[in-house]
Coordinates of C-alpha atoms in Angstrom, one line a residue:
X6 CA 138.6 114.8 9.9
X7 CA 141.5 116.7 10.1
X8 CA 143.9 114.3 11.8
X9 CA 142.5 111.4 9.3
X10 CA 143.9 113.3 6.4
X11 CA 147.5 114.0 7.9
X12 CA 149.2 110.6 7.6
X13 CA 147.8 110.7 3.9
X14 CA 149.5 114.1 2.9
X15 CA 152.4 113.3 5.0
X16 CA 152.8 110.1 2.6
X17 CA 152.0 112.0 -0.5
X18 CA 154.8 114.6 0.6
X19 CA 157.2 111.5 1.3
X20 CA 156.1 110.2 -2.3
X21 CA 157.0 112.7 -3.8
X22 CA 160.5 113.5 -2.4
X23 CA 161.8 110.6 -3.1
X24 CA 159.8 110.6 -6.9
X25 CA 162.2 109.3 -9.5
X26 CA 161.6 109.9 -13.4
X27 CA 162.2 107.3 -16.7
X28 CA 165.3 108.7 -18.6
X29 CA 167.4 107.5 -21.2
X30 CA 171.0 108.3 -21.8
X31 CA 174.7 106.9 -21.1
X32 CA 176.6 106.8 -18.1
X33 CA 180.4 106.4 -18.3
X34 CA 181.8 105.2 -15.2
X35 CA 185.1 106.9 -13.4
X36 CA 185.1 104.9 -10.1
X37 CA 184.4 101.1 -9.2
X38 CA 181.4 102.4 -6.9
X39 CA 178.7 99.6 -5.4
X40 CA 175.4 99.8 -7.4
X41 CA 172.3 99.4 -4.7
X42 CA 169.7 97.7 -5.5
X43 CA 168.0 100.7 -3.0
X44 CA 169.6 104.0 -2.8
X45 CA 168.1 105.0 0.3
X46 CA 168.6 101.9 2.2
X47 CA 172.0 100.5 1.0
X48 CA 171.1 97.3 0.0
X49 CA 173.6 95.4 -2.7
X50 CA 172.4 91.7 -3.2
X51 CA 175.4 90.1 -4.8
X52 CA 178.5 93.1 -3.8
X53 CA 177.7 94.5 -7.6
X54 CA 180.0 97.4 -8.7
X55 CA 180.5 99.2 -11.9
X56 CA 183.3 99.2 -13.7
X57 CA 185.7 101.6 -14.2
X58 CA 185.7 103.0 -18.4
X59 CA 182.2 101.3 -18.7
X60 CA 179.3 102.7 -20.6
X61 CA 175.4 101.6 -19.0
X62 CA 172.2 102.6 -20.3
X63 CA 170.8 104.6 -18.2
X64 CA 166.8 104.0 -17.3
X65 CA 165.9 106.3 -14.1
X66 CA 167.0 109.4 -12.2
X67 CA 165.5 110.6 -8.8
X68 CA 164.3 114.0 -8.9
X69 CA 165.0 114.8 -5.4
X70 CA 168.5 116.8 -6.4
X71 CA 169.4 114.6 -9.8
X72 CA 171.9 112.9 -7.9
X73 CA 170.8 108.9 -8.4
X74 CA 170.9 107.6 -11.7
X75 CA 169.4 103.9 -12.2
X76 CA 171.2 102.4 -14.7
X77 CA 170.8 98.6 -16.5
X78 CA 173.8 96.6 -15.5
X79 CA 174.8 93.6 -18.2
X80 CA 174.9 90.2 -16.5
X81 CA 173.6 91.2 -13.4
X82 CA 170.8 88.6 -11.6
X83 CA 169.1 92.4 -10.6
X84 CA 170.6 94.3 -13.3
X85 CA 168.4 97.7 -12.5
X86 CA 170.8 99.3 -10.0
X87 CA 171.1 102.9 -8.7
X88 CA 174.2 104.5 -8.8
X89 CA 175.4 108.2 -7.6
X90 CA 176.6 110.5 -10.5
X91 CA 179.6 111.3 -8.7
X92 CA 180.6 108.0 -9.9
X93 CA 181.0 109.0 -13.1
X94 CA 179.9 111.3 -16.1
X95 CA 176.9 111.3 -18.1
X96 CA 176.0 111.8 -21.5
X97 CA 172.7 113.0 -23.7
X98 CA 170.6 112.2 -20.4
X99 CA 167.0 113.1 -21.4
X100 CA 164.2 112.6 -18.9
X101 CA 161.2 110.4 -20.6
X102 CA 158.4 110.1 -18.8
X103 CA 155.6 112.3 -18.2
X104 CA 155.8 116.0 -18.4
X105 CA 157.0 116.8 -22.1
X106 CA 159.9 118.8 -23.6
X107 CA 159.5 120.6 -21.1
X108 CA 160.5 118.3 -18.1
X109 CA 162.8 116.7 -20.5
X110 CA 165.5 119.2 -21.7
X111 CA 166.0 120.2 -17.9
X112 CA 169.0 117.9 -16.7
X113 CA 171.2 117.7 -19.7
X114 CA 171.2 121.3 -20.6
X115 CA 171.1 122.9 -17.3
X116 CA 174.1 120.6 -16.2
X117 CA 176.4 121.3 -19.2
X118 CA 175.8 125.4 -19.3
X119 CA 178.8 127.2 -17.9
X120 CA 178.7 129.7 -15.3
X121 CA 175.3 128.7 -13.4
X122 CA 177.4 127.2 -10.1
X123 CA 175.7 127.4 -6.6
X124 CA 178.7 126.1 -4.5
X125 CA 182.2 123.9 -5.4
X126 CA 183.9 120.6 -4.1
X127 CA 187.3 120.8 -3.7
X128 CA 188.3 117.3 -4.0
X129 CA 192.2 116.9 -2.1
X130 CA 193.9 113.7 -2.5
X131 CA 196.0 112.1 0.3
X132 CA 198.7 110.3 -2.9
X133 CA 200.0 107.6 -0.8
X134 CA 196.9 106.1 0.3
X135 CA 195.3 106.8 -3.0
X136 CA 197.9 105.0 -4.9
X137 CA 198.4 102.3 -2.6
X138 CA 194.5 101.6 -1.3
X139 CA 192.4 103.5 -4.0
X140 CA 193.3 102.1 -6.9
X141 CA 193.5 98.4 -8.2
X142 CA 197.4 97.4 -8.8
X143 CA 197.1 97.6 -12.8
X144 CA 195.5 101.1 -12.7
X145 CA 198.0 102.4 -10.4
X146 CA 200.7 101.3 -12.3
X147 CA 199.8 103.2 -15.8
X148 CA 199.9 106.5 -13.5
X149 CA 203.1 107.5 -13.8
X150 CA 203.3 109.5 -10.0
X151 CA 202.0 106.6 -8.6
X152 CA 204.9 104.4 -10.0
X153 CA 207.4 107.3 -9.1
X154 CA 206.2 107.4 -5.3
X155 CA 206.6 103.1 -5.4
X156 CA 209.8 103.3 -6.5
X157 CA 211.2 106.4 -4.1
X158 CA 211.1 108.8 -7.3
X159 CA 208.9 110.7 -5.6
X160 CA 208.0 111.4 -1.9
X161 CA 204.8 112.9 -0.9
X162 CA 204.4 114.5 1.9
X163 CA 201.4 117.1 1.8
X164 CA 198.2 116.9 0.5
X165 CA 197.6 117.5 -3.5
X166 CA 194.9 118.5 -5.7
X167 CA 192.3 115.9 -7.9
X168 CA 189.8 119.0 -8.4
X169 CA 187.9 121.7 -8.0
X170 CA 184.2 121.2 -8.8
X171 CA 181.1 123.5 -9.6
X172 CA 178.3 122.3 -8.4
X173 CA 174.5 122.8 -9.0
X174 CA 172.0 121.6 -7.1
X175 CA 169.8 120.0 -9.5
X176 CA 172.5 118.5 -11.3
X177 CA 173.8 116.3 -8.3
X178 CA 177.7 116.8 -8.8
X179 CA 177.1 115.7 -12.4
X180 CA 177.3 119.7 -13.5
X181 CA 180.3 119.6 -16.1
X182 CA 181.5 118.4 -19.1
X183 CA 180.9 122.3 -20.4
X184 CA 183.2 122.6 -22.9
X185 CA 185.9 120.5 -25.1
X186 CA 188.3 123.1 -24.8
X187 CA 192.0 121.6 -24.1
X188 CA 193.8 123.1 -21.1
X189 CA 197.1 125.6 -22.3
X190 CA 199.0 126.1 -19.4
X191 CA 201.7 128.6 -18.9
X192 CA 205.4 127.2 -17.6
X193 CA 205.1 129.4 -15.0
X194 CA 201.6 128.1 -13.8
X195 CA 203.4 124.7 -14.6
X196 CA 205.9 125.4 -12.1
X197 CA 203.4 126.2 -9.1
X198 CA 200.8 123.3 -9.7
X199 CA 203.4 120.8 -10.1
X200 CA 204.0 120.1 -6.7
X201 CA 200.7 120.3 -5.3
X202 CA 199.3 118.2 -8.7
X203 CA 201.9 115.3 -9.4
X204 CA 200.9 113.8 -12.5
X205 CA 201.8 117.1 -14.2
X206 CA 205.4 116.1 -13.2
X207 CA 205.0 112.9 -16.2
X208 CA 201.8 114.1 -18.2
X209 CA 198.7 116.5 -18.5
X210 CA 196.4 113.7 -19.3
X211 CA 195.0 114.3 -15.9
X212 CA 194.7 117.9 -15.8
X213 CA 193.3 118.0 -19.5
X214 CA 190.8 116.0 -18.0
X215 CA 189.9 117.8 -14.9
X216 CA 189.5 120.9 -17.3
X217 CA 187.4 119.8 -19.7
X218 CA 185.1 117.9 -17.1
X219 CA 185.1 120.9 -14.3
X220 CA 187.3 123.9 -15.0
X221 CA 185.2 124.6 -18.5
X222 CA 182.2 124.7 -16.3
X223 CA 183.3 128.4 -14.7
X224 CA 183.3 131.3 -16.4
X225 CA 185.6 133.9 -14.7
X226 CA 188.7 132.3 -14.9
X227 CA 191.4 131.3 -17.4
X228 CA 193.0 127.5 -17.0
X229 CA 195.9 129.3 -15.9
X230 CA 194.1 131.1 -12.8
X231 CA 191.7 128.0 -12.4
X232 CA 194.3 125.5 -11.1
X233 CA 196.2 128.1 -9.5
X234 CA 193.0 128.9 -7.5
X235 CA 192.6 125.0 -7.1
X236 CA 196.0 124.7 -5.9
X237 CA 196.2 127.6 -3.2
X238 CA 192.7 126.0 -1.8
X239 CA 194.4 122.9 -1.5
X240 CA 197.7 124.7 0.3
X241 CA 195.4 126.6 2.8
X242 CA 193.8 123.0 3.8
X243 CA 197.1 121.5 3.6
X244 CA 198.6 124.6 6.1
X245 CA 196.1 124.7 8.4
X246 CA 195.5 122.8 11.6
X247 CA 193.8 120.1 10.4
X248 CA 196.1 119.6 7.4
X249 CA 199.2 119.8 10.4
X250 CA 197.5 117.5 12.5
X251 CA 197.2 114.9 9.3
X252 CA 201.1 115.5 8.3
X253 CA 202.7 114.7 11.8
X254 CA 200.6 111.6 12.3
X255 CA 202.2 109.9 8.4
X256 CA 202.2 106.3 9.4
X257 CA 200.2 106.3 12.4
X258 CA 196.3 106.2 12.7
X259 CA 194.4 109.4 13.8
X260 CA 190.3 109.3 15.3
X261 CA 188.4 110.7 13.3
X262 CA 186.8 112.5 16.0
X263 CA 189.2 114.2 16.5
X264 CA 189.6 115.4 13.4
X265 CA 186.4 116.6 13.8
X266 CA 186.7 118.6 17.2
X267 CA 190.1 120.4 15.1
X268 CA 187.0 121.5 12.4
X269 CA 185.1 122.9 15.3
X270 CA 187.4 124.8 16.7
X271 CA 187.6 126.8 13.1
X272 CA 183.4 126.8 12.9
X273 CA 180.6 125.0 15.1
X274 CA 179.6 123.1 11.9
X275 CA 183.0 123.2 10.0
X276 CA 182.7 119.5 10.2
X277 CA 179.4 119.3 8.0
X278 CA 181.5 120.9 5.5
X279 CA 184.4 117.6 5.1
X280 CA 184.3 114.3 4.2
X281 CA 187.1 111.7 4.5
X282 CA 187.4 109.1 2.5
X283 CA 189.0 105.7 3.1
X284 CA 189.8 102.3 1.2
X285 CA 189.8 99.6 4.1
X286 CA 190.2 102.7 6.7
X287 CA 193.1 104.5 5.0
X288 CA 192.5 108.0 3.8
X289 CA 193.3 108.8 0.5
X290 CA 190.6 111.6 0.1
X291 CA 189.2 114.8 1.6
X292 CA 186.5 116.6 -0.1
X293 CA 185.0 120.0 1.2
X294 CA 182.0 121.3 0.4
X295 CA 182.8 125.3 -0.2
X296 CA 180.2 128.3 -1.1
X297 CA 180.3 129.8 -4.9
X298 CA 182.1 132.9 -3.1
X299 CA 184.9 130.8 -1.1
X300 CA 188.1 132.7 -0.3
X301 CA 191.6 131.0 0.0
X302 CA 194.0 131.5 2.6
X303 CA 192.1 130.4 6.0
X304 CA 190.2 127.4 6.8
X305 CA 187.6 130.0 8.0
X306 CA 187.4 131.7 4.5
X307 CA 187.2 128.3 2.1
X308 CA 184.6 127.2 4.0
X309 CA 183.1 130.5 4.3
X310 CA 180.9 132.3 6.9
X311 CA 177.9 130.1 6.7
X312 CA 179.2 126.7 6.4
X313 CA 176.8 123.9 6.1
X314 CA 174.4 123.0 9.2
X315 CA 173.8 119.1 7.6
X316 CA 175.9 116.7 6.0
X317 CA 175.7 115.5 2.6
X318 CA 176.7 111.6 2.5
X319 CA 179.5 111.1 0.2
X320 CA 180.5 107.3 -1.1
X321 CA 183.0 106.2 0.5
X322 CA 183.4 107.7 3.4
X323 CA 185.8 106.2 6.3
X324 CA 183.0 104.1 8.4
X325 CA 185.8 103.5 11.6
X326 CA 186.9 105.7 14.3
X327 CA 190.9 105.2 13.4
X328 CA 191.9 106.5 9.9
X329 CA 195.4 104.9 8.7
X330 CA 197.5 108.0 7.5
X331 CA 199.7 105.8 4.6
X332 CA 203.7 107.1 4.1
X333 CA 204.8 108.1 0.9
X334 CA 206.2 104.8 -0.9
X335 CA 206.5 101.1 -0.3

């Protein structure tokens, strides 16, 4: 009796981890990510990606972490598709299905309350490869660095900073979006961001927008002392083995693995705690999952003591073993 009722709660239990819930709302994409026609299993009948400025209607999320959002796609053959929120940004989500206010008012409050972070993504941009693989040629030439590193104006040789994200759980990395407040940055903050954060160098578009979307979204720091914190995260990958290993090798191709054995030698599951992202196998991203309590200044310390023992799958990730390290300019 007993072993005729385990495959049945182990397929309940499986039911209901992958349960997702009707929603409406807006979602307002940021990247040209693929929409999957299954989430789980990767499939993308027909190569269908958002598009970047976009607004979809949003019809699903999955309630697993809040991290898949299905969304209805205009002029699509399958236009129900399921994107990840880190895609984008959403707005007035409301879960509609069964369950009442009270299932309802938990993603879109919870995720745009300040000061309830359980962990951060610092988000580190490789520039070259960003603005020379990342980005379609007519967005990359309305960023001004980008522009200034084609034409020789600038020359980039270390890392730099997109973000630094809180995070919650149940919000996916869709926690943000806190406040409106504009960013007010001192000249002397200025003058230390600048290099580590080029589009300061033309504009604070950029920055504004990082604030307003992440920065608002922690509570014990200024704009001022945010970036600042941002930046010096960014310096302590950018000065530390792996970030040496990256800058000798500009130009040339590097494994990934051993990337990977450079992470273990700072933690036995350091590695859990990086991804590196490619366009066609050149890096123009690194993203590291840090606790709420991360301390700057070592690899060790950002990652912090307890780093995490599985990986999170991020989009985009380089799939081959050689990772193209691009040079600053044409």
């Amino acid at each position: 009796m007993k072993r005729s009722v385990l495959p049945l709660l182990l397929s309940l239990l499986t039911t209901a981890t992958w349960a997702s819930q009707p929603a409406s709302g807006t979602f307002v994409a940021d990247q040209g990510c693929e929409a999957y026609q299954s989430f789980r299993k990767k499939t993308n009948p027909g190569a269908v990606k958002i598009e970047v400025g976009r607004e979809y209607r949003i019809r699903e999320v999955d309630e697993r972490d809040y991290q898949w959002l299905r969304i209805e796609i205009p002029g699509s053959a399958e236009p129900l598709r399921w994107v990840t929120m880190t895609c984008g940004s959403v707005r007035d989500m409301e879960l509609t299905g069964p369950g009442g206010r009270e299932h309802r008012q938990k993603p879109a409050g919870v995720c745009q309350t300040p000061g309830l972070q359980d962990s951060y993504v610092l988000a580190i941009t490789w520039q070259p490869g960003f603005c020379e693989h990342k980005l379609d040629s007519s967005k990359s030439k309305r960023k001004p660095e980008c522009r200034a590193l084609e034409s020789g104006e600038l020359n980039i040789a270390n890392f730099t900073l997109h973000g630094l994200w809180p995070n919650k759980k149940e919000c996916g990395k869709n926690y943000g979006n806190c406040s409106r407040a504009d960013i007010q940055l001192s000249e002397e903050a200025l003058s230390y961001i600048k290099p580590w954060m080029p589009n300061f160098y033309f504009e604070n578009d950029f920055g504004n927008y990082e604030w307003k979307k992440h920065g608002t979204c922690q509570t014990h720091m200024d704009d001022d002392a945010y970036f600042r914190q941002a930046v010096t995260a960014v310096r302590t990958v950018n000065d530390s083995e792996l970030g040496q290993y990256i800058r000798k090798n500009i130009g040339k191709s590097v494994e990934r693995r051993t990337l990977q054995d450079i992470l273990r030698r700072t933690h036995p599951d350091a590695p859990n705690s990086f991804s590196f992202l490619c366009t066609n196998n050149r890096l123009h991203e690194i993203q590291v999952r840090l606790p709420v309590d991360f301390q700057e200044g070592t690899l060790a310390g950002l990652i912090g003591a307890q780093p995490p023992t599985t990986r999170s799958a991020v989009p985009g990730e380089c799939s081959q073993e050689r990772i193209l390290i691009e040079k600053s300019g044409r």
